[in-house]
Short mmCIF file of C-alpha atoms and ligand atoms in Angstrom, two decimals:
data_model
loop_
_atom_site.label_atom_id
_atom_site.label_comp_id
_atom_site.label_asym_id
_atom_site.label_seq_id
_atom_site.Cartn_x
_atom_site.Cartn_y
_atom_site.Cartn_z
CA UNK A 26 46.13 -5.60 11.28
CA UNK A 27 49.43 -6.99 12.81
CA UNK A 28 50.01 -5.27 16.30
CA UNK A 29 47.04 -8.04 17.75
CA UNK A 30 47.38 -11.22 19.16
CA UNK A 31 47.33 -13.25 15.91
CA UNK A 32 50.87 -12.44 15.22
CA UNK A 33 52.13 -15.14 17.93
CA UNK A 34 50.81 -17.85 16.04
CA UNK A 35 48.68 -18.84 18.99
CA UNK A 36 46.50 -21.73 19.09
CA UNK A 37 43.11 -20.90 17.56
CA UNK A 38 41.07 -21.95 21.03
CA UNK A 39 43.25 -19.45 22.47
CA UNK A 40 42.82 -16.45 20.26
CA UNK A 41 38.69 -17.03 20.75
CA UNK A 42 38.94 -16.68 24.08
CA UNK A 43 41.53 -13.73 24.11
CA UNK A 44 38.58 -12.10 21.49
CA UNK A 45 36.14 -13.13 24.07
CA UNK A 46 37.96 -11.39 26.95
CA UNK A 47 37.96 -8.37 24.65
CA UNK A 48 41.81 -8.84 24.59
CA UNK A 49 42.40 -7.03 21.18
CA UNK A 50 45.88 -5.64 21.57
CA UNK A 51 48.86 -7.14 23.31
CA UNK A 52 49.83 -4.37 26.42
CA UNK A 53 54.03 -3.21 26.22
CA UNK A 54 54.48 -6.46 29.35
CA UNK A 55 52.49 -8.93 26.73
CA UNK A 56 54.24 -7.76 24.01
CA UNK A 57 57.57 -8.62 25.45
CA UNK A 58 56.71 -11.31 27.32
CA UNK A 59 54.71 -13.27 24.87
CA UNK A 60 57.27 -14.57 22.21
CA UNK A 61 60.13 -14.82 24.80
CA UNK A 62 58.11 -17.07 26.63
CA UNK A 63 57.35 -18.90 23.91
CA UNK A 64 59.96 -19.80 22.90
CA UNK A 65 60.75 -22.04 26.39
CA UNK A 66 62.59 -18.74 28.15
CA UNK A 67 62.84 -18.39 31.70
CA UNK A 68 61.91 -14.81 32.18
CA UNK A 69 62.61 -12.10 34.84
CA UNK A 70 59.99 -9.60 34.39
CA UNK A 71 59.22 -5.96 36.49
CA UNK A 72 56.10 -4.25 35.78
CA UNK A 73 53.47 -2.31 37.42
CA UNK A 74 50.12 -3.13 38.57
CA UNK A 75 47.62 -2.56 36.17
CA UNK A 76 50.01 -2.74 33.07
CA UNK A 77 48.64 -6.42 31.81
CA UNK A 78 51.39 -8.85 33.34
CA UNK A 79 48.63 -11.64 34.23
CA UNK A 80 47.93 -12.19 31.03
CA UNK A 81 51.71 -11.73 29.90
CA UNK A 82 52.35 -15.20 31.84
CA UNK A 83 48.57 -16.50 30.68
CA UNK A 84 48.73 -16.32 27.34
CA UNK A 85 52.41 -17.90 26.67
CA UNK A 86 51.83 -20.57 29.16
CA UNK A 87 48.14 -21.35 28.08
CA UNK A 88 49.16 -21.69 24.48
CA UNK A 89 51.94 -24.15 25.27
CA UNK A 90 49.47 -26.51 27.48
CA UNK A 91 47.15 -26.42 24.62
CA UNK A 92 49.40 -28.17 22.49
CA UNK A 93 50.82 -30.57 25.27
CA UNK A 94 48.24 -32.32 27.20
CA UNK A 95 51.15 -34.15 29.28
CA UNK A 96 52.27 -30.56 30.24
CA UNK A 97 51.13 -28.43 33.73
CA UNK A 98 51.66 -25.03 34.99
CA UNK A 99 52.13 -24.12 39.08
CA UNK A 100 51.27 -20.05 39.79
CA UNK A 101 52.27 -18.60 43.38
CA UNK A 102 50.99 -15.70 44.26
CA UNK A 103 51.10 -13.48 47.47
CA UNK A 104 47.43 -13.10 47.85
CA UNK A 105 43.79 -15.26 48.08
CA UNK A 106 42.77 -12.04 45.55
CA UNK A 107 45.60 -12.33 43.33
CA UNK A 108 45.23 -16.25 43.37
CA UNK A 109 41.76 -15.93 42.44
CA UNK A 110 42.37 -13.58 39.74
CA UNK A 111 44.88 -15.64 38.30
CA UNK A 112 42.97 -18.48 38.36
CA UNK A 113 40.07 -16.70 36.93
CA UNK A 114 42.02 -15.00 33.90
CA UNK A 115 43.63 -18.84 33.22
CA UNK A 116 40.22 -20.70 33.00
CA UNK A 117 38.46 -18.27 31.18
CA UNK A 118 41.71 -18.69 28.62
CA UNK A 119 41.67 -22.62 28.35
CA UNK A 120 37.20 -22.29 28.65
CA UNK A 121 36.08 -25.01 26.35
CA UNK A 122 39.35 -27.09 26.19
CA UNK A 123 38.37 -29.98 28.50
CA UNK A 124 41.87 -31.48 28.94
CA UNK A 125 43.03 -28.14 31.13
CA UNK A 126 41.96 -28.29 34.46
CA UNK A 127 42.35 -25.24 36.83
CA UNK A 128 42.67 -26.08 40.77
CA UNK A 129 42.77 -23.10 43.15
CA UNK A 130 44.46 -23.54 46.67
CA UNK A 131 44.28 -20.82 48.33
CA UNK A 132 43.83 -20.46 52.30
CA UNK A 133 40.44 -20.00 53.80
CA UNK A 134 38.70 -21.95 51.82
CA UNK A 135 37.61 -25.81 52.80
CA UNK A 136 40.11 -28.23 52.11
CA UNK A 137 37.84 -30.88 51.29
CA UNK A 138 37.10 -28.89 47.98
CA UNK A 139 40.47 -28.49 46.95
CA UNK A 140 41.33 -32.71 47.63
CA UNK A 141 38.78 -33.33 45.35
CA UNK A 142 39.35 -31.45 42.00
CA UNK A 143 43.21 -32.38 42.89
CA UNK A 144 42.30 -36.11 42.40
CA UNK A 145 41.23 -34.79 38.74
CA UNK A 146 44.71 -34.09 37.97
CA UNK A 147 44.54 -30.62 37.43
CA UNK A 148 47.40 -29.30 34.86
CA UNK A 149 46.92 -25.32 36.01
CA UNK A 150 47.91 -24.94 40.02
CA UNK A 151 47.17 -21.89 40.72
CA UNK A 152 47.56 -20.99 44.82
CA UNK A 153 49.18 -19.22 47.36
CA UNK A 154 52.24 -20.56 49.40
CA UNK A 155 51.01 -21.48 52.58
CA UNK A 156 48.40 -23.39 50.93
CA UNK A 157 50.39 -24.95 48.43
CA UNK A 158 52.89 -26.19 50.96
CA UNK A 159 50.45 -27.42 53.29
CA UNK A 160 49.01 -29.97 50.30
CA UNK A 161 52.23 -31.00 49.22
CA UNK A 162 53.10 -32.53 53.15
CA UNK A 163 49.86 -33.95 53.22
CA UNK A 164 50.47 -36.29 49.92
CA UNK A 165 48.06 -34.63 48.06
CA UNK A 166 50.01 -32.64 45.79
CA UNK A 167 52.51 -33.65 42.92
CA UNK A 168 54.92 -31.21 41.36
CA UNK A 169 57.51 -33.53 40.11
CA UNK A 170 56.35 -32.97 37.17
CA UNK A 171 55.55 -29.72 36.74
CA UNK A 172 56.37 -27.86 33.38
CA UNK A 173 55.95 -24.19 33.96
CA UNK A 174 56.52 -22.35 37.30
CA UNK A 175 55.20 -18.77 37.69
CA UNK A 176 56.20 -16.61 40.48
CA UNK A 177 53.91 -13.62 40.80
CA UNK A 178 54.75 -10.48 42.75
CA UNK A 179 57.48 -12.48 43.70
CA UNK A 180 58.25 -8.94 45.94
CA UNK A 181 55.46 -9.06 47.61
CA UNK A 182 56.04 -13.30 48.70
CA UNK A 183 59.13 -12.50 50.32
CA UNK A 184 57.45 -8.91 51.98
CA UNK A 185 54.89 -11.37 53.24
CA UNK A 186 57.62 -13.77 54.75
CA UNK A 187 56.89 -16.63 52.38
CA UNK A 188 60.65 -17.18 51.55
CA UNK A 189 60.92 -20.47 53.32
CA UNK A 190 57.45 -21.82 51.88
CA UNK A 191 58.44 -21.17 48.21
CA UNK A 192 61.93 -22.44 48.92
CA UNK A 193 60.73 -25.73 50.09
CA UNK A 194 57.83 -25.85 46.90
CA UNK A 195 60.36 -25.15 44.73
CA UNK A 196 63.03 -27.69 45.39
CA UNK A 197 60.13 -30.68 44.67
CA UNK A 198 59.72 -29.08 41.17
CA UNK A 199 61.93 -30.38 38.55
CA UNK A 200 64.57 -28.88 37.71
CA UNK A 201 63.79 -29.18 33.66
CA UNK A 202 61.48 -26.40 33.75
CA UNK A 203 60.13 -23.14 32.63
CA UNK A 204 60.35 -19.98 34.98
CA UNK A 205 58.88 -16.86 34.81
CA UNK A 206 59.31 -14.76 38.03
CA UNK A 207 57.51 -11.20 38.43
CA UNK A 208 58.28 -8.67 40.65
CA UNK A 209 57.31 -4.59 41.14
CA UNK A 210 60.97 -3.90 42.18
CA UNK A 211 64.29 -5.69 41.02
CA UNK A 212 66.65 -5.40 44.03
CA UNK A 213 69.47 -7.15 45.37
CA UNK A 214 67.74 -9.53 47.09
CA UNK A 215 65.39 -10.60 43.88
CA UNK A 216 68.60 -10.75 41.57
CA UNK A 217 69.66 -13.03 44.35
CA UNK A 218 66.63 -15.14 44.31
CA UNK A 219 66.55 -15.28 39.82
CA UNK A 220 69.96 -16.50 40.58
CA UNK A 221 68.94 -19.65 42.33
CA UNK A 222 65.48 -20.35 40.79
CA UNK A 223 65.92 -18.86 36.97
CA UNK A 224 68.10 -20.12 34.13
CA UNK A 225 69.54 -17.27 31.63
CA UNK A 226 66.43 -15.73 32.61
CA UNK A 227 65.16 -13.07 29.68
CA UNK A 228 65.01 -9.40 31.77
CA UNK A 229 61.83 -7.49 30.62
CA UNK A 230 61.58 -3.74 31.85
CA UNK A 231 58.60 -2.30 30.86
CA UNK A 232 58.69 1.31 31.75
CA UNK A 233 55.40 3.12 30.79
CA UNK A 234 55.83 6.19 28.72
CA UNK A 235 54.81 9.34 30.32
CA UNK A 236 51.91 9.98 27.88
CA UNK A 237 50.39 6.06 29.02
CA UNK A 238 51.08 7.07 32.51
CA UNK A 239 49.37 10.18 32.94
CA UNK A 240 45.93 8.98 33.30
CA UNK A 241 46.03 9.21 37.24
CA UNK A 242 45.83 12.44 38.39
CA UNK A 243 47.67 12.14 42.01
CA UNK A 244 46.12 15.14 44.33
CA UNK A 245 47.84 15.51 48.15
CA UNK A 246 45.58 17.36 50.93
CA UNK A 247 47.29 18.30 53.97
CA UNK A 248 45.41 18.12 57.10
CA UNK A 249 45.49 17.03 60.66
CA UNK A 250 43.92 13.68 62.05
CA UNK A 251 41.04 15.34 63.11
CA UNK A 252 40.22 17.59 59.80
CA UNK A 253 40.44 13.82 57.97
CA UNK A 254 36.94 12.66 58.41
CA UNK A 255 35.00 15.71 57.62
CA UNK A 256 37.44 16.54 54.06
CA UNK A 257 36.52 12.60 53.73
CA UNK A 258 32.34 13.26 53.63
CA UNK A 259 33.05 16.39 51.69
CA UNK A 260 35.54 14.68 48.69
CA UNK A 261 33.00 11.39 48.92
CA UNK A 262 29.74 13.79 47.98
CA UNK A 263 31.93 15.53 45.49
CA UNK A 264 33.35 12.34 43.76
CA UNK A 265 31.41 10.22 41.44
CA UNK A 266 31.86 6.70 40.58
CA UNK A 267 33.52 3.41 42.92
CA UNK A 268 35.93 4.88 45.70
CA UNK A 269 38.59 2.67 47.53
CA UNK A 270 40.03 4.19 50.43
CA UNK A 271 43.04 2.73 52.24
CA UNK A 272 43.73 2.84 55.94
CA UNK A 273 46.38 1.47 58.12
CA UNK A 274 44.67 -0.63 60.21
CA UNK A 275 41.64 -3.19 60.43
CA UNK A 276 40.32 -1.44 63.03
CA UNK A 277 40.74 1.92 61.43
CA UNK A 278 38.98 0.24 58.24
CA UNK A 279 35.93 -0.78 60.36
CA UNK A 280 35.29 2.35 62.11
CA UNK A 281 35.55 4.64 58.78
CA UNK A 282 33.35 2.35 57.45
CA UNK A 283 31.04 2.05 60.52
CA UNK A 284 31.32 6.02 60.30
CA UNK A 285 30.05 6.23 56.69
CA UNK A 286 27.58 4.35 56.79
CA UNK A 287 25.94 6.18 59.93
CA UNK A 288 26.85 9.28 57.52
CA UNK A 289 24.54 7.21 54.62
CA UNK A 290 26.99 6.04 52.34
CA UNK A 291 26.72 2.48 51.32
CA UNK A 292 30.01 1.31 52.33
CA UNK A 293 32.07 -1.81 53.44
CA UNK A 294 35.09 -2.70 55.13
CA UNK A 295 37.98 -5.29 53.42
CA UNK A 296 40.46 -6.64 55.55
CA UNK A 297 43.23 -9.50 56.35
CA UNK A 298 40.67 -9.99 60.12
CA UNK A 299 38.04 -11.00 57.47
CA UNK A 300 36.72 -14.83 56.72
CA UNK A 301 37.51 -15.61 53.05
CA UNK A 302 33.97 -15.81 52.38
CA UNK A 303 33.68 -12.73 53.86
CA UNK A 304 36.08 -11.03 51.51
CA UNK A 305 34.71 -12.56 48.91
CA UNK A 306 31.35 -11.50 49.66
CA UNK A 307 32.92 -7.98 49.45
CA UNK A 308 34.82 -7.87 46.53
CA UNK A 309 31.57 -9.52 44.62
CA UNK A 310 29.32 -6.65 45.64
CA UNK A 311 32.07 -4.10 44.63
CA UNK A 312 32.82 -5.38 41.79
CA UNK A 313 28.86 -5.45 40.88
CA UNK A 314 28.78 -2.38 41.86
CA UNK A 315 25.84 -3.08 45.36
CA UNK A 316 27.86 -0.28 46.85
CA UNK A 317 30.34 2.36 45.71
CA UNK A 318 32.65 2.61 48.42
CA UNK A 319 35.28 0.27 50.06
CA UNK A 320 37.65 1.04 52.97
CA UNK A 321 40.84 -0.88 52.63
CA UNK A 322 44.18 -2.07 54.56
CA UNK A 323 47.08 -2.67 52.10
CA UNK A 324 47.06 -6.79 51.96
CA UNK A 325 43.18 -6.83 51.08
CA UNK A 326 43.56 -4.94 48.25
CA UNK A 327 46.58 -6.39 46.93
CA UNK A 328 45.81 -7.44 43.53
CA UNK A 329 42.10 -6.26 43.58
CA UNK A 330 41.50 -5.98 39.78
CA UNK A 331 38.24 -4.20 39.25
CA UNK A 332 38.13 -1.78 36.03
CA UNK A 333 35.67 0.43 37.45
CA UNK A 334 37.30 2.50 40.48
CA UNK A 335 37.55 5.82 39.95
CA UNK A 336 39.36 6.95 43.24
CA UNK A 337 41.57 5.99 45.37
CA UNK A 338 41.89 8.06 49.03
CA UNK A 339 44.76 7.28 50.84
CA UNK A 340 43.04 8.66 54.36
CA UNK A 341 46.00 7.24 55.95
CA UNK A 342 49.41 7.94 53.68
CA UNK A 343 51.21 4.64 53.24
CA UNK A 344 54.68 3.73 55.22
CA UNK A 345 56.58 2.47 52.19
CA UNK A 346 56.71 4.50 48.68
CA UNK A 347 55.95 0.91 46.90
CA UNK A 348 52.56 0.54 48.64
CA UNK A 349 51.86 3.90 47.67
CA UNK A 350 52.11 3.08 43.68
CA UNK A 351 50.06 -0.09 44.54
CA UNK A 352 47.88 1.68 46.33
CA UNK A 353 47.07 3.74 43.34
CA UNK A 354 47.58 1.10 40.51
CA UNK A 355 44.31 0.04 42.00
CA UNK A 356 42.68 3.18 39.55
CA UNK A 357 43.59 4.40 36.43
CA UNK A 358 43.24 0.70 34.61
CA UNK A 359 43.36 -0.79 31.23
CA UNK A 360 43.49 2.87 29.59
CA UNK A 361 40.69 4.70 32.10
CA UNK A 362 41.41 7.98 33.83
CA UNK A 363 41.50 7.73 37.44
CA UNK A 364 42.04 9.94 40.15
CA UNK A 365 44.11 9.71 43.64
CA UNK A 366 43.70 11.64 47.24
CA UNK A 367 46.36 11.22 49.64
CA UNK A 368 45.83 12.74 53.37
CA UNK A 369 49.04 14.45 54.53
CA UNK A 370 49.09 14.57 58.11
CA UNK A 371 52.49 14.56 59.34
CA UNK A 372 56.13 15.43 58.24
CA UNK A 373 57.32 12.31 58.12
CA UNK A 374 54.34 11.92 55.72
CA UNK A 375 55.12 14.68 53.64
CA UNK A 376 58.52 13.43 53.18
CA UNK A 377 57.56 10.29 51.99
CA UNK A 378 55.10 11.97 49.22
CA UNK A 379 58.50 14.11 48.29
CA UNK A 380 60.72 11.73 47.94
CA UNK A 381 58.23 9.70 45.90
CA UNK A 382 57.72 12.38 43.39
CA UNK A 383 60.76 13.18 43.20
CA UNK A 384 60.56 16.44 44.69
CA UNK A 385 63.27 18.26 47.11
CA UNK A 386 62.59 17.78 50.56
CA UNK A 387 62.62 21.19 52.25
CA UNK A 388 64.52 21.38 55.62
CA UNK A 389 61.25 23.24 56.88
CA UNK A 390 59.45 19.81 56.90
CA UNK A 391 61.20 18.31 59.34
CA UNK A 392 60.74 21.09 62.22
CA UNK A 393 57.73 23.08 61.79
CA UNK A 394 55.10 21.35 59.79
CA UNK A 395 51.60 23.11 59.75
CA UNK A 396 48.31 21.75 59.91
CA UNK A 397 45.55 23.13 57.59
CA UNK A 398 41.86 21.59 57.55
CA UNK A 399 41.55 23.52 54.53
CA UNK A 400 42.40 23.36 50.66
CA UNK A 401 44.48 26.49 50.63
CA UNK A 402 47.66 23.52 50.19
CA UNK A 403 45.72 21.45 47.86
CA UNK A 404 48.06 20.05 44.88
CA UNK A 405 47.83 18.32 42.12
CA UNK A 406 50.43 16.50 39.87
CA UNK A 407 49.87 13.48 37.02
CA UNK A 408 51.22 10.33 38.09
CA UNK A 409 54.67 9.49 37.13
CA UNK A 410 56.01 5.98 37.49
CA UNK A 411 59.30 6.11 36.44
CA UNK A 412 60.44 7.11 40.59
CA UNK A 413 62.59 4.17 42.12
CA UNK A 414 60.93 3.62 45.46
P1 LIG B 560 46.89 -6.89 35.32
O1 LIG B 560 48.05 -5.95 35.28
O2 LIG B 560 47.25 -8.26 34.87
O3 LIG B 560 46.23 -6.88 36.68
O4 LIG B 560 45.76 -6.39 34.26
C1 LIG B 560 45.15 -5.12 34.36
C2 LIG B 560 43.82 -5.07 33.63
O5 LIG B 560 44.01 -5.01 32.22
C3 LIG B 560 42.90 -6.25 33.86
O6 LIG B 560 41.60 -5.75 34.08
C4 LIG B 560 42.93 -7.04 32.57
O7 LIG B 560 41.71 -7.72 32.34
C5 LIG B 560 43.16 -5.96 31.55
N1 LIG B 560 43.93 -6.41 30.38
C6 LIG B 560 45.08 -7.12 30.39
N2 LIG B 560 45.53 -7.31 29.14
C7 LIG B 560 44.67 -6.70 28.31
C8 LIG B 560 44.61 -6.53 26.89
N3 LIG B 560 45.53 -7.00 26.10
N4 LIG B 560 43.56 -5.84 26.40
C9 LIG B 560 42.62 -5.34 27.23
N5 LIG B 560 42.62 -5.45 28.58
C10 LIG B 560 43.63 -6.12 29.11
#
């Protein structure tokens, strides 16, 4: 059969460990992406979450370390999570080749740690800026000679304010190298940015096709602050399977979660006021399923890759219509159905969930919005990616 991964002519290490990853068929991102970068491209990619673009960057840039042992790879990402996933796809990719090293530097985490497997030379850097930076003014970094350079959600870097950091990191790379540079959106400021740090950078666009994209089913409730809580107990008893549930603030995720568990759901809080450890600890027991529920802010689920959850309730609608599709990239993956509740409490809210779906935005909105506790304005509509933000 030709549309699989053997058609690359990857190294044979590689395709075992795509086959045991259960990677059979390249995504649209990997198909693109994979023979470009091969052939020594510098890429500019967009894609949504959830559409495969880890291992679009993985595969091309594993595959090319496996055949030079001189060669090594840096990855920035915006997150710890997204570091860690990274890290994770990449070593389970070059598992068994004992020349490719994979160092993670990521904040929170001792330092100690990370000094030591970077005096074995590690040739797959995988970390987030802050971290990154801080090792290479201590000494105990080296990127002169760095082959490949990833940027990941480069978007969400410069949302974060790591502009400076990844300015500085990138001027002690060389400036023979490989770039591939991912982002969610492509605006002026981006095209700005591939400018300086890309070379006749390849453009990938992957937009999903309607039929791929339809398997969230995107509800909207309206309701007032204080209905929230009770439609919240009602939807959770109602709703089977791993629930993420994003609120604005980490005090806001504590409480719900404080709330919830009074109410004898087996819940936790994830957060940016969280210990890495902590949010580790989290993410572990999700992801093995200990309980079914999380509550969420925006930066600790950034990234969160975990096949299984079924729901995502936006109790408190996001403030930007990009965290909203991240919010709900965090369902629906690798091919499953998933399902999304967004709370609609204001007009300013209901505005945002307009414009968003593309839908006119009645002048009634503005002035008199009303309330209801009830389901009577319950809607429905499959998700459709193809809005601009
Ligand atoms: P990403 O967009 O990189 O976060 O990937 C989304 C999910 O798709 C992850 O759970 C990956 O493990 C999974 N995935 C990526 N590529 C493939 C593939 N070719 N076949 C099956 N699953 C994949």
């Amino acid at each position: 059969m030709s549309n699989t991964f053997q058609k690359y002519n990857l190294p044979s290490a590689l395709l075992g460990a795509l086959a045991r990853m259960q990677y059979e068929h390249p995504t649209a991102i990997q198909d693109q992406v994979i023979p470009i970068a091969l052939t020594g491209q510098d890429i500019l990619g967009s894609s949504k979450t959830g559409s495969g673009k880890t291992a679009a960057f993985s595969i091309p840039v594993v595959a090319q370390l496996m055949h030079r042992p001189d060669a090594s790879v840096l990855v920035l990402a915006p997150t710890r999570e997204l570091a860690e996933q990274v890290a994770g796809v990449m070593s389970s990719m070059v598992s068994g080749c004992k020349h490719l090293r994979t160092v993670l530097l990521i904040g929170g985490e001792p330092i100690g740690k990370q000094l030591m497997r970077l005096r074995t030379n590690p040739n797959i850097i995988v970390g987030t800026p802050g971290r990154v930076e801080d090792h290479l003014c201590r000494g105990s970094l080296h990127l002169h000679k760095t082959t490949f350079l990833v940027l990941d959600e480069i978007d969400r870097m410069l949302d974060m304010g790591f502009s400076i950091q990844i300015d500085k990191i990138i001027k002690r790379l060389p400036v023979e190298r490989q770039t591939l540079m991912f982002s969610a959106t492509l605006d002026r400021n981006i095209e700005r940015l591939a400018g300086s740090y890309l070379r006749q950078p390849a453009r990938i666009n992957v937009e999903i096709a309607d039929n791929e994209s339809k398997n969230i089913q995107e509800e909207s409730l309206y309701i007032s602050e204080s209905g929230k809580f009770q439609v919240l107990l009602e939807q959770l008893s109602r709703r089977e399977g791993s629930v993420i549930i994003f609120v604005k603030t980490q005090m806001r995720a504590d409480h719900i979660s404080y709330q919830l568990q009074q109410a004898n759901f087996k819940v936790r809080a994830i957060h940016g006021g969280l210990k890495q450890h902590q949010r580790k600890r989290v993410i572990k027991d999700f992801r093995n399923k200990h309980y079914a529920i999380i509550v969420a802010t925006d930066v600790a689920a950034r990234g969160l890759d975990i096949d299984h959850i079924k729901h995502v309730i936006n109790y408190d609608f996001p403030q930007a219509a990009e965290d909203y599709t991240h919010r709900i990239g965090r369902t629906g993956r690798a091919g499953a159905t998933g399902f999304a509740l967004s709370m609609i409490a204001s007009p300013q809210e209901k505005r945002l969930w307009r414009i968003i779906h593309n839908e006119p935005v009645e002048k009634e909105e503005r002035g008199s919005f009303r309330q209801s506790s009830g389901f009577n304005r319950f809607k429905s509509r499959p998700f459709r990616r193809s809005f601009s933000g």
